[in-house]
mmCIF file of C-alpha atoms in Angstrom:
data_model
loop_
_atom_site.group_PDB
_atom_site.id
_atom_site.type_symbol
_atom_site.label_atom_id
_atom_site.label_comp_id
_atom_site.label_asym_id
_atom_site.label_seq_id
_atom_site.Cartn_x
_atom_site.Cartn_y
_atom_site.Cartn_z
ATOM 1 C CA MET A 17 -214.763 150.556 -52.185
ATOM 2 C CA ARG A 18 -215.911 149.796 -48.880
ATOM 3 C CA LEU A 19 -219.314 147.822 -48.828
ATOM 4 C CA THR A 20 -219.060 148.280 -44.191
ATOM 5 C CA ASP A 21 -222.371 151.094 -44.875
ATOM 6 C CA LEU A 22 -224.549 147.602 -46.392
ATOM 7 C CA ARG A 23 -223.433 146.166 -42.857
ATOM 8 C CA PRO A 24 -227.221 147.244 -41.258
ATOM 9 C CA LEU A 25 -229.397 145.773 -44.699
ATOM 10 C CA TYR A 26 -227.250 142.539 -43.863
ATOM 11 C CA GLY A 27 -228.358 141.957 -40.771
ATOM 12 C CA HIS A 28 -231.831 140.908 -41.814
ATOM 13 C CA PRO A 29 -232.698 137.789 -42.509
ATOM 14 C CA GLY A 30 -234.561 137.188 -45.492
ATOM 15 C CA PRO A 31 -235.475 136.267 -47.760
ATOM 16 C CA TRP A 32 -235.636 139.749 -49.592
ATOM 17 C CA ALA A 33 -236.656 141.407 -52.666
ATOM 18 C CA SER A 34 -233.997 143.393 -54.580
ATOM 19 C CA ALA A 35 -235.940 146.268 -57.552
ATOM 20 C CA TYR A 36 -234.492 148.770 -58.859
ATOM 21 C CA ALA A 37 -236.023 151.573 -61.272
ATOM 22 C CA ASP A 38 -237.073 153.734 -64.100
ATOM 23 C CA ILE A 39 -237.822 157.262 -61.542
ATOM 24 C CA GLY A 40 -236.850 160.270 -64.012
ATOM 25 C CA GLY A 41 -238.485 161.878 -66.719
ATOM 26 C CA ASP A 42 -241.007 164.893 -66.550
ATOM 27 C CA ALA A 43 -244.659 165.146 -64.033
ATOM 28 C CA GLU A 44 -246.086 163.766 -66.511
ATOM 29 C CA ASP A 45 -244.917 161.086 -67.732
ATOM 30 C CA ALA A 46 -243.690 159.969 -63.828
ATOM 31 C CA ARG A 47 -246.851 160.294 -63.255
ATOM 32 C CA GLN A 48 -248.428 157.149 -65.199
ATOM 33 C CA ALA A 49 -244.966 155.116 -65.957
ATOM 34 C CA ILE A 50 -244.075 155.458 -62.760
ATOM 35 C CA PRO A 51 -246.924 153.156 -61.168
ATOM 36 C CA LEU A 52 -246.064 150.516 -64.268
ATOM 37 C CA ARG A 53 -243.117 149.976 -63.090
ATOM 38 C CA ALA A 54 -243.963 149.582 -59.278
ATOM 39 C CA ARG A 55 -246.640 147.401 -60.957
ATOM 40 C CA SER A 56 -243.899 145.261 -63.058
ATOM 41 C CA ALA A 57 -242.001 145.380 -59.487
ATOM 42 C CA ARG A 58 -244.619 143.152 -57.788
ATOM 43 C CA GLU A 59 -245.555 140.623 -59.726
ATOM 44 C CA GLN A 60 -241.778 139.808 -60.745
ATOM 45 C CA LEU A 61 -241.573 138.912 -57.388
ATOM 46 C CA LEU A 62 -244.816 137.520 -56.753
ATOM 47 C CA GLU A 63 -243.820 134.899 -59.249
ATOM 48 C CA GLN A 64 -240.900 134.423 -57.362
ATOM 49 C CA GLY A 65 -241.993 132.919 -54.398
ATOM 50 C CA ALA A 66 -242.271 136.400 -52.786
ATOM 51 C CA ASP A 67 -244.686 136.947 -49.431
ATOM 52 C CA PRO A 68 -247.450 139.625 -50.900
ATOM 53 C CA ALA A 69 -246.941 141.487 -48.383
ATOM 54 C CA THR A 70 -243.278 142.199 -48.461
ATOM 55 C CA ALA A 71 -244.012 142.588 -52.813
ATOM 56 C CA ASP A 72 -246.176 145.150 -51.812
ATOM 57 C CA ALA A 73 -244.116 146.876 -50.154
ATOM 58 C CA VAL A 74 -241.918 146.936 -52.629
ATOM 59 C CA HIS A 75 -244.774 148.504 -54.850
ATOM 60 C CA GLN A 76 -245.461 151.246 -52.208
ATOM 61 C CA ALA A 77 -242.025 152.728 -52.027
ATOM 62 C CA ILE A 78 -242.024 152.606 -55.659
ATOM 63 C CA THR A 79 -244.918 154.714 -56.055
ATOM 64 C CA GLU A 80 -244.360 156.844 -53.204
ATOM 65 C CA LEU A 81 -242.501 158.469 -56.326
ATOM 66 C CA ARG A 82 -243.265 160.879 -57.792
ATOM 67 C CA GLY A 83 -240.020 161.612 -60.330
ATOM 68 C CA SER A 84 -236.676 163.344 -60.795
ATOM 69 C CA PRO A 85 -236.105 165.256 -63.995
ATOM 70 C CA GLY A 86 -233.263 164.271 -66.366
ATOM 71 C CA ARG A 87 -231.874 160.448 -65.912
ATOM 72 C CA ARG A 88 -232.853 158.962 -62.274
ATOM 73 C CA GLY A 89 -233.281 155.526 -60.773
ATOM 74 C CA LEU A 90 -233.877 153.682 -57.176
ATOM 75 C CA ALA A 91 -233.237 150.469 -55.425
ATOM 76 C CA VAL A 92 -235.414 149.268 -52.895
ATOM 77 C CA PHE A 93 -234.971 146.296 -50.911
ATOM 78 C CA ALA A 94 -237.216 145.203 -49.029
ATOM 79 C CA THR A 95 -237.569 141.839 -46.427
ATOM 80 C CA GLY A 96 -240.672 140.144 -43.859
ATOM 81 C CA GLY A 97 -242.958 142.639 -45.815
ATOM 82 C CA ARG A 98 -241.017 146.257 -45.244
ATOM 83 C CA VAL A 99 -238.920 148.252 -47.047
ATOM 84 C CA VAL A 100 -235.283 148.084 -45.153
ATOM 85 C CA HIS A 101 -233.448 150.369 -47.632
ATOM 86 C CA SER A 102 -233.606 152.508 -50.531
ATOM 87 C CA GLU A 103 -231.072 154.554 -52.403
ATOM 88 C CA PRO A 104 -231.517 157.566 -55.598
ATOM 89 C CA LEU A 105 -229.463 156.017 -58.195
ATOM 90 C CA PRO A 106 -227.735 158.741 -61.137
ATOM 91 C CA ASP A 107 -228.858 156.620 -63.656
ATOM 92 C CA PRO A 108 -232.019 154.274 -64.583
ATOM 93 C CA PRO A 109 -232.017 150.354 -65.305
ATOM 94 C CA PRO A 110 -232.519 149.263 -68.586
ATOM 95 C CA ALA A 111 -236.035 147.606 -67.065
ATOM 96 C CA THR A 112 -237.996 147.738 -64.148
ATOM 97 C CA ARG A 113 -235.935 144.194 -62.537
ATOM 98 C CA ALA A 114 -236.702 142.170 -59.035
ATOM 99 C CA VAL A 115 -235.680 139.394 -57.347
ATOM 100 C CA TRP A 116 -235.815 137.468 -55.066
ATOM 101 C CA ALA A 117 -232.905 135.347 -53.146
ATOM 102 C CA PRO A 118 -231.967 134.328 -49.292
ATOM 103 C CA LEU A 119 -229.358 137.907 -50.791
ATOM 104 C CA PRO A 120 -230.355 140.916 -51.542
ATOM 105 C CA HIS A 121 -228.846 141.412 -54.739
ATOM 106 C CA VAL A 122 -226.731 144.137 -54.978
ATOM 107 C CA MET A 123 -224.308 144.529 -57.622
ATOM 108 C CA PRO A 124 -225.864 147.017 -59.874
ATOM 109 C CA LEU A 125 -225.994 149.451 -57.170
ATOM 110 C CA LEU A 126 -222.514 148.773 -56.923
ATOM 111 C CA VAL A 127 -221.625 148.896 -60.094
ATOM 112 C CA GLN A 128 -223.055 152.826 -59.946
ATOM 113 C CA ARG A 129 -221.442 153.457 -57.208
ATOM 114 C CA GLY A 130 -218.219 152.024 -58.129
ATOM 115 C CA GLU A 131 -218.970 155.590 -60.141
ATOM 116 C CA GLN A 132 -219.057 157.988 -58.045
ATOM 117 C CA ILE A 133 -216.560 160.257 -55.868
ATOM 118 C CA PRO A 134 -216.816 163.160 -53.407
ATOM 119 C CA HIS A 135 -216.021 166.191 -55.697
ATOM 120 C CA LEU A 136 -215.809 170.254 -55.642
ATOM 121 C CA LEU A 137 -217.076 172.161 -58.859
ATOM 122 C CA VAL A 138 -215.467 175.612 -58.043
ATOM 123 C CA ALA A 139 -216.350 178.483 -60.837
ATOM 124 C CA VAL A 140 -214.401 181.268 -60.877
ATOM 125 C CA ASP A 141 -214.080 184.975 -61.654
ATOM 126 C CA ARG A 142 -211.811 188.012 -60.779
ATOM 127 C CA THR A 143 -214.434 188.965 -58.589
ATOM 128 C CA GLY A 144 -214.792 185.297 -56.687
ATOM 129 C CA ALA A 145 -216.335 181.948 -57.215
ATOM 130 C CA ASP A 146 -219.270 179.995 -56.982
ATOM 131 C CA PHE A 147 -218.869 176.561 -54.909
ATOM 132 C CA SER A 148 -221.334 172.763 -55.513
ATOM 133 C CA VAL A 149 -219.689 170.342 -53.169
ATOM 134 C CA TRP A 150 -221.271 166.383 -54.122
ATOM 135 C CA SER A 151 -220.385 164.370 -51.294
ATOM 136 C CA LEU A 152 -220.799 160.020 -51.331
ATOM 137 C CA GLY A 153 -224.276 159.931 -48.250
ATOM 138 C CA ALA A 154 -224.234 157.255 -45.842
ATOM 139 C CA GLY A 155 -225.320 154.777 -49.536
ATOM 140 C CA GLY A 156 -222.768 155.267 -50.668
ATOM 141 C CA ARG A 157 -224.742 158.092 -53.558
ATOM 142 C CA GLU A 158 -223.026 160.952 -54.581
ATOM 143 C CA THR A 159 -224.983 163.531 -53.538
ATOM 144 C CA PRO A 160 -224.972 167.420 -54.347
ATOM 145 C CA GLU A 161 -224.657 170.016 -50.921
ATOM 146 C CA ASP A 162 -226.151 173.617 -50.947
ATOM 147 C CA ALA A 163 -224.002 175.843 -52.771
ATOM 148 C CA GLN A 164 -222.073 178.827 -51.480
ATOM 149 C CA GLU A 165 -220.510 182.355 -53.094
ATOM 150 C CA VAL A 166 -217.097 183.918 -52.232
ATOM 151 C CA GLN A 167 -217.626 187.115 -53.367
ATOM 152 C CA GLY A 168 -213.920 189.226 -53.670
ATOM 153 C CA SER A 169 -213.009 193.354 -53.774
ATOM 154 C CA THR A 170 -214.350 194.899 -57.314
ATOM 155 C CA ASP A 171 -212.798 197.232 -57.023
ATOM 156 C CA PRO A 172 -210.155 198.268 -59.559
ATOM 157 C CA ILE A 173 -210.350 194.783 -61.885
ATOM 158 C CA HIS A 174 -210.554 195.483 -65.221
ATOM 159 C CA LYS A 175 -206.802 196.725 -66.792
ATOM 160 C CA SER A 176 -206.498 200.065 -67.424
ATOM 161 C CA HIS A 177 -207.062 200.786 -71.432
ATOM 162 C CA PRO A 178 -202.014 201.322 -72.838
ATOM 163 C CA GLY A 179 -201.740 204.818 -72.886
ATOM 164 C CA GLY A 180 -202.153 207.737 -69.361
ATOM 165 C CA TRP A 181 -199.961 208.572 -66.670
ATOM 166 C CA SER A 182 -201.224 205.891 -64.470
ATOM 167 C CA GLN A 183 -201.265 203.143 -66.557
ATOM 168 C CA PRO A 184 -198.160 200.840 -64.869
ATOM 169 C CA ARG A 185 -201.067 201.942 -60.856
ATOM 170 C CA TYR A 186 -203.790 200.803 -62.136
ATOM 171 C CA GLN A 187 -202.409 198.132 -63.845
ATOM 172 C CA ARG A 188 -200.673 196.509 -60.616
ATOM 173 C CA ARG A 189 -203.564 197.603 -58.198
ATOM 174 C CA ALA A 190 -205.945 194.986 -60.904
ATOM 175 C CA GLU A 191 -203.740 192.221 -60.191
ATOM 176 C CA ASN A 192 -203.395 193.088 -56.382
ATOM 177 C CA THR A 193 -207.225 193.095 -56.017
ATOM 178 C CA TRP A 194 -207.084 189.438 -59.171
ATOM 179 C CA ASP A 195 -203.912 188.247 -56.328
ATOM 180 C CA ARG A 196 -205.876 189.346 -53.267
ATOM 181 C CA ASN A 197 -209.854 188.026 -54.568
ATOM 182 C CA ALA A 198 -207.624 184.260 -55.988
ATOM 183 C CA ARG A 199 -206.177 183.707 -51.867
ATOM 184 C CA SER A 200 -210.031 184.104 -50.467
ATOM 185 C CA VAL A 201 -211.335 181.654 -52.821
ATOM 186 C CA ALA A 202 -209.066 179.139 -52.510
ATOM 187 C CA ALA A 203 -209.024 179.111 -48.774
ATOM 188 C CA GLU A 204 -212.546 178.738 -48.575
ATOM 189 C CA ALA A 205 -212.033 176.040 -51.699
ATOM 190 C CA ALA A 206 -209.461 174.375 -49.228
ATOM 191 C CA ALA A 207 -211.804 175.231 -45.888
ATOM 192 C CA VAL A 208 -215.438 172.581 -48.461
ATOM 193 C CA ALA A 209 -213.198 170.566 -49.730
ATOM 194 C CA GLU A 210 -211.395 169.802 -46.092
ATOM 195 C CA ARG A 211 -214.784 169.557 -44.965
ATOM 196 C CA PHE A 212 -215.924 166.220 -47.379
ATOM 197 C CA ALA A 213 -213.357 164.806 -47.803
ATOM 198 C CA VAL A 214 -213.202 165.678 -51.044
ATOM 199 C CA GLU A 215 -211.477 163.834 -54.427
ATOM 200 C CA ALA A 216 -211.794 166.183 -56.648
ATOM 201 C CA ILE A 217 -211.296 169.684 -56.970
ATOM 202 C CA LEU A 218 -212.802 170.184 -61.018
ATOM 203 C CA VAL A 219 -212.947 174.353 -62.070
ATOM 204 C CA THR A 220 -213.414 176.722 -63.838
ATOM 205 C CA GLY A 221 -213.844 179.613 -65.046
ATOM 206 C CA ASP A 222 -211.326 183.099 -66.233
ATOM 207 C CA VAL A 223 -208.116 180.977 -68.008
ATOM 208 C CA ARG A 224 -206.190 184.074 -65.238
ATOM 209 C CA ALA A 225 -208.348 183.107 -62.357
ATOM 210 C CA VAL A 226 -207.633 179.543 -63.084
ATOM 211 C CA ALA A 227 -204.158 180.187 -61.986
ATOM 212 C CA LEU A 228 -203.848 182.028 -59.345
ATOM 213 C CA LEU A 229 -206.486 180.118 -57.995
ATOM 214 C CA ARG A 230 -204.517 176.944 -58.661
ATOM 215 C CA GLU A 231 -201.418 178.293 -57.456
ATOM 216 C CA HIS A 232 -203.157 179.599 -53.716
ATOM 217 C CA LEU A 233 -204.200 176.337 -53.653
ATOM 218 C CA PRO A 234 -202.361 174.328 -50.201
ATOM 219 C CA ALA A 235 -199.989 171.542 -52.421
ATOM 220 C CA ARG A 236 -202.449 169.015 -51.464
ATOM 221 C CA TRP A 237 -205.467 169.540 -52.720
ATOM 222 C CA GLN A 238 -203.580 172.062 -56.228
ATOM 223 C CA GLU A 239 -202.777 167.576 -57.194
ATOM 224 C CA THR A 240 -206.436 167.232 -57.177
ATOM 225 C CA VAL A 241 -207.358 169.874 -59.317
ATOM 226 C CA THR A 242 -209.184 168.777 -63.331
ATOM 227 C CA GLU A 243 -209.668 172.387 -65.163
ATOM 228 C CA LEU A 244 -213.039 172.076 -67.148
ATOM 229 C CA ASP A 245 -213.529 174.553 -70.524
ATOM 230 C CA THR A 246 -217.333 175.342 -69.967
ATOM 231 C CA GLY A 247 -216.976 179.468 -69.178
ATOM 232 C CA GLY A 248 -216.979 178.700 -65.547
ATOM 233 C CA ARG A 249 -219.304 182.276 -64.204
ATOM 234 C CA ALA A 250 -219.323 184.076 -67.167
ATOM 235 C CA GLU A 251 -222.823 186.016 -68.907
ATOM 236 C CA GLY A 252 -224.169 182.939 -71.014
ATOM 237 C CA THR A 253 -222.662 179.583 -70.065
ATOM 238 C CA SER A 254 -224.924 176.516 -70.275
ATOM 239 C CA PRO A 255 -225.506 175.029 -67.183
ATOM 240 C CA ALA A 256 -225.898 171.832 -69.357
ATOM 241 C CA HIS A 257 -222.441 171.849 -70.184
ATOM 242 C CA ILE A 258 -221.121 172.804 -67.481
ATOM 243 C CA GLU A 259 -222.538 169.187 -65.957
ATOM 244 C CA ALA A 260 -221.366 166.679 -69.016
ATOM 245 C CA ALA A 261 -218.398 168.116 -68.111
ATOM 246 C CA ARG A 262 -218.422 167.337 -63.944
ATOM 247 C CA GLN A 263 -219.719 164.523 -65.515
ATOM 248 C CA ALA A 264 -216.689 163.342 -67.405
ATOM 249 C CA ALA A 265 -214.203 164.506 -65.035
ATOM 250 C CA VAL A 266 -216.458 162.956 -61.723
ATOM 251 C CA ALA A 267 -215.696 159.477 -64.160
ATOM 252 C CA THR A 268 -212.369 159.830 -65.268
ATOM 253 C CA ARG A 269 -210.321 159.704 -61.568
ATOM 254 C CA ALA A 270 -212.825 157.958 -60.548
ATOM 255 C CA ALA A 271 -211.431 155.337 -63.734
ATOM 256 C CA ARG A 272 -207.990 155.516 -62.070
ATOM 257 C CA PRO A 273 -208.304 154.332 -58.192
ATOM 258 C CA ARG A 274 -209.587 150.708 -60.509
ATOM 259 C CA MET A 275 -207.647 150.820 -62.997
ATOM 260 C CA ALA A 276 -204.972 151.466 -60.525
ATOM 261 C CA ALA A 277 -206.327 147.728 -58.873
ATOM 262 C CA ALA A 278 -206.107 146.454 -62.392
ATOM 263 C CA ASP A 279 -202.623 146.591 -63.190
ATOM 264 C CA ARG A 280 -200.866 145.641 -59.813
ATOM 265 C CA PHE A 281 -203.539 142.509 -59.625
ATOM 266 C CA ALA A 282 -202.254 142.216 -63.195
ATOM 267 C CA GLN A 283 -198.951 142.107 -62.319
ATOM 268 C CA GLU A 284 -198.809 140.460 -58.542
ATOM 269 C CA LEU A 285 -201.083 137.710 -61.239
ATOM 270 C CA GLY A 286 -198.377 137.511 -63.555
ATOM 271 C CA ARG A 287 -195.430 136.418 -60.938
ATOM 272 C CA HIS A 288 -197.463 134.355 -59.234
ATOM 273 C CA GLY A 289 -197.591 137.298 -55.674
ATOM 274 C CA LEU A 290 -200.451 138.784 -53.993
ATOM 275 C CA ALA A 291 -202.672 137.344 -56.024
ATOM 276 C CA VAL A 292 -205.592 134.591 -57.699
ATOM 277 C CA GLU A 293 -208.358 134.640 -59.838
ATOM 278 C CA GLY A 294 -211.933 132.344 -59.749
ATOM 279 C CA VAL A 295 -214.590 131.529 -57.567
ATOM 280 C CA GLY A 296 -213.057 128.879 -55.311
ATOM 281 C CA PRO A 297 -209.416 130.388 -55.501
ATOM 282 C CA VAL A 298 -211.016 133.661 -54.072
ATOM 283 C CA VAL A 299 -213.496 132.348 -51.573
ATOM 284 C CA ASN A 300 -210.475 130.197 -49.698
ATOM 285 C CA ALA A 301 -209.123 133.092 -49.460
ATOM 286 C CA LEU A 302 -212.282 135.043 -48.102
ATOM 287 C CA ALA A 303 -212.348 132.229 -45.603
ATOM 288 C CA GLU A 304 -208.858 132.294 -44.246
ATOM 289 C CA GLY A 305 -208.876 136.502 -43.904
ATOM 290 C CA LYS A 306 -206.616 137.356 -46.862
ATOM 291 C CA VAL A 307 -208.028 139.231 -48.952
ATOM 292 C CA LEU A 308 -207.296 142.838 -49.397
ATOM 293 C CA THR A 309 -209.198 143.737 -52.537
ATOM 294 C CA VAL A 310 -211.834 142.333 -54.836
ATOM 295 C CA LEU A 311 -212.188 142.651 -58.381
ATOM 296 C CA LEU A 312 -214.978 141.505 -59.997
ATOM 297 C CA GLU A 313 -216.476 142.454 -63.591
ATOM 298 C CA ASP A 314 -219.995 143.148 -63.782
ATOM 299 C CA ARG A 315 -222.123 139.737 -65.134
ATOM 300 C CA PRO A 316 -225.770 140.660 -64.702
ATOM 301 C CA GLU A 317 -226.716 137.132 -66.426
ATOM 302 C CA SER A 318 -223.755 135.488 -64.240
ATOM 303 C CA GLU A 319 -225.203 131.194 -63.352
ATOM 304 C CA ALA A 320 -222.127 131.307 -60.775
ATOM 305 C CA ARG A 321 -223.623 130.395 -57.567
ATOM 306 C CA LEU A 322 -222.437 129.304 -53.926
ATOM 307 C CA TRP A 323 -223.641 128.358 -50.445
ATOM 308 C CA ILE A 324 -224.062 129.403 -48.396
ATOM 309 C CA GLY A 325 -225.393 130.007 -43.993
ATOM 310 C CA PRO A 326 -226.875 132.787 -41.944
ATOM 311 C CA ASP A 327 -222.544 134.596 -40.664
ATOM 312 C CA PRO A 328 -220.943 136.536 -43.788
ATOM 313 C CA GLY A 329 -217.647 134.202 -43.642
ATOM 314 C CA GLN A 330 -220.065 131.343 -44.650
ATOM 315 C CA LEU A 331 -220.519 130.736 -47.928
ATOM 316 C CA ALA A 332 -218.486 127.752 -50.121
ATOM 317 C CA LEU A 333 -218.756 126.344 -53.167
ATOM 318 C CA PHE A 334 -220.561 123.490 -51.935
ATOM 319 C CA SER A 335 -223.376 122.678 -49.863
ATOM 320 C CA GLU A 336 -220.646 119.525 -48.244
ATOM 321 C CA ASP A 337 -217.854 122.610 -47.669
ATOM 322 C CA ALA A 338 -220.796 124.648 -46.257
ATOM 323 C CA ARG A 339 -222.314 121.676 -43.553
ATOM 324 C CA LEU A 340 -217.964 121.919 -43.042
ATOM 325 C CA LEU A 341 -218.584 124.995 -41.686
ATOM 326 C CA GLY A 342 -221.592 124.832 -40.019
ATOM 327 C CA VAL A 343 -224.300 125.623 -41.866
ATOM 328 C CA GLU A 344 -227.864 123.722 -40.881
ATOM 329 C CA VAL A 345 -229.362 124.283 -44.151
ATOM 330 C CA PRO A 346 -227.222 125.684 -46.966
ATOM 331 C CA GLN A 347 -228.892 127.920 -49.003
ATOM 332 C CA GLN A 348 -227.944 129.209 -53.325
ATOM 333 C CA ASP A 349 -227.154 132.301 -54.338
ATOM 334 C CA ARG A 350 -225.139 134.334 -57.260
ATOM 335 C CA ALA A 351 -222.271 134.564 -56.648
ATOM 336 C CA ASP A 352 -222.077 138.076 -56.720
ATOM 337 C CA ALA A 353 -224.432 138.514 -53.963
ATOM 338 C CA ALA A 354 -222.566 136.299 -51.920
ATOM 339 C CA ILE A 355 -219.187 137.680 -51.418
ATOM 340 C CA ALA A 356 -220.025 141.245 -51.727
ATOM 341 C CA ARG A 357 -221.973 140.669 -48.164
ATOM 342 C CA THR A 358 -218.985 138.545 -46.885
ATOM 343 C CA LEU A 359 -216.899 141.663 -47.839
ATOM 344 C CA ALA A 360 -219.549 144.544 -45.735
ATOM 345 C CA ALA A 361 -218.707 142.647 -43.389
ATOM 346 C CA THR A 362 -214.175 142.621 -43.739
ATOM 347 C CA ALA A 363 -212.615 145.306 -44.471
ATOM 348 C CA ALA A 364 -211.640 144.304 -47.387
ATOM 349 C CA ASP A 365 -212.721 146.716 -51.093
ATOM 350 C CA LEU A 366 -214.453 146.083 -53.997
ATOM 351 C CA VAL A 367 -213.789 147.124 -57.340
ATOM 352 C CA VAL A 368 -216.152 146.269 -60.113
ATOM 353 C CA LEU A 369 -214.429 145.833 -63.273
ATOM 354 C CA ARG A 370 -214.878 147.813 -66.731
ATOM 355 C CA PRO A 371 -213.960 146.179 -70.350
ATOM 356 C CA GLY A 372 -211.504 148.656 -71.326
ATOM 357 C CA ASP A 373 -209.651 147.584 -68.185
ATOM 358 C CA GLY A 374 -207.385 144.957 -68.896
ATOM 359 C CA ALA A 375 -207.399 142.397 -65.988
ATOM 360 C CA LYS A 376 -209.526 139.911 -67.021
ATOM 361 C CA PRO A 377 -209.703 136.902 -63.845
ATOM 362 C CA ALA A 378 -211.051 133.936 -64.447
ATOM 363 C CA ASP A 379 -214.295 133.002 -63.974
ATOM 364 C CA GLY A 380 -215.167 137.715 -63.388
ATOM 365 C CA ILE A 381 -213.390 137.571 -59.834
ATOM 366 C CA GLY A 382 -209.949 138.095 -59.117
ATOM 367 C CA ALA A 383 -208.028 138.980 -55.488
ATOM 368 C CA LEU A 384 -204.852 141.589 -54.629
ATOM 369 C CA LEU A 385 -204.541 139.640 -51.230
ATOM 370 C CA ARG A 386 -202.711 141.078 -47.591
ATOM 371 C CA HIS A 387 -200.269 138.114 -47.168
ATOM 372 C CA GLU A 388 -199.214 134.527 -48.396
#
């Protein structure tokens, strides 16, 4: 994933308050719980030395929310007495957590972003289809767009029963109608997919309608199709079942580029090619502008630290090295926070590794390089 959308965040001097809170639950639960979570975040920040104005800004940003049905979280970043950025999360944190540090603590946010891709859900039958789009907003978050419907011809839509002089004619007319409807649905699906730059088209519904839709989609979109066995538009289909299948399919799709990067990293490292591992080598490669992709394990309790300056390119293992980079008063912060800021200032990608991805870089961090 690219972090360039976070650049405006790093345009503000720190120190920073970063808070993660659960904003899910029904209205009654939220009315009671959210103020308690907001107060917890404020108290954590004050205990770490945050100024009251910034702690109050975080508190207000959380308490202003009335809660959202289901599982939802919120990330809040504030400095200088005001909230600079807040972003909803698909999953809540295990507990309310607030951090006061020189840089925004964005890693929990990036972990969830890595599981999201823009995608289109098409629920299809032989008369038409319902479209729902999840795009990635400016913050890189999955955002449902307005749903829409494409309705085709319905006369005649069912094949006649066996027997009778008109059977072949009506069967052909039915199949022609199905085919014509599928062409309309495919054309609209391709247009919507293009508009929102989706990475996957998820299709559910009548088996024959799904097959016709796949047949009429342009080749570039056929390769992105995943079929869901959920019933689609059929009466009695469970929305919860469709949603669970959608989320599972998205998670599977989102894992593909991550697994590909992990495999390539292991190959390059094995032949001493365009890959390095460990905090020191990765920091050096970033300083030299060689990094194509950083692979980073999510280690919430990590104690790895780097020395930084006000410029995103000023990061070092030791304070003396930071001074050699022109930093008058080096500050120390989490290694993942410092590296995220550097990546936001470059065109390099970030891959957040998951257990089972195969790659196990030293210190939980590695990099694929552009050149030696």
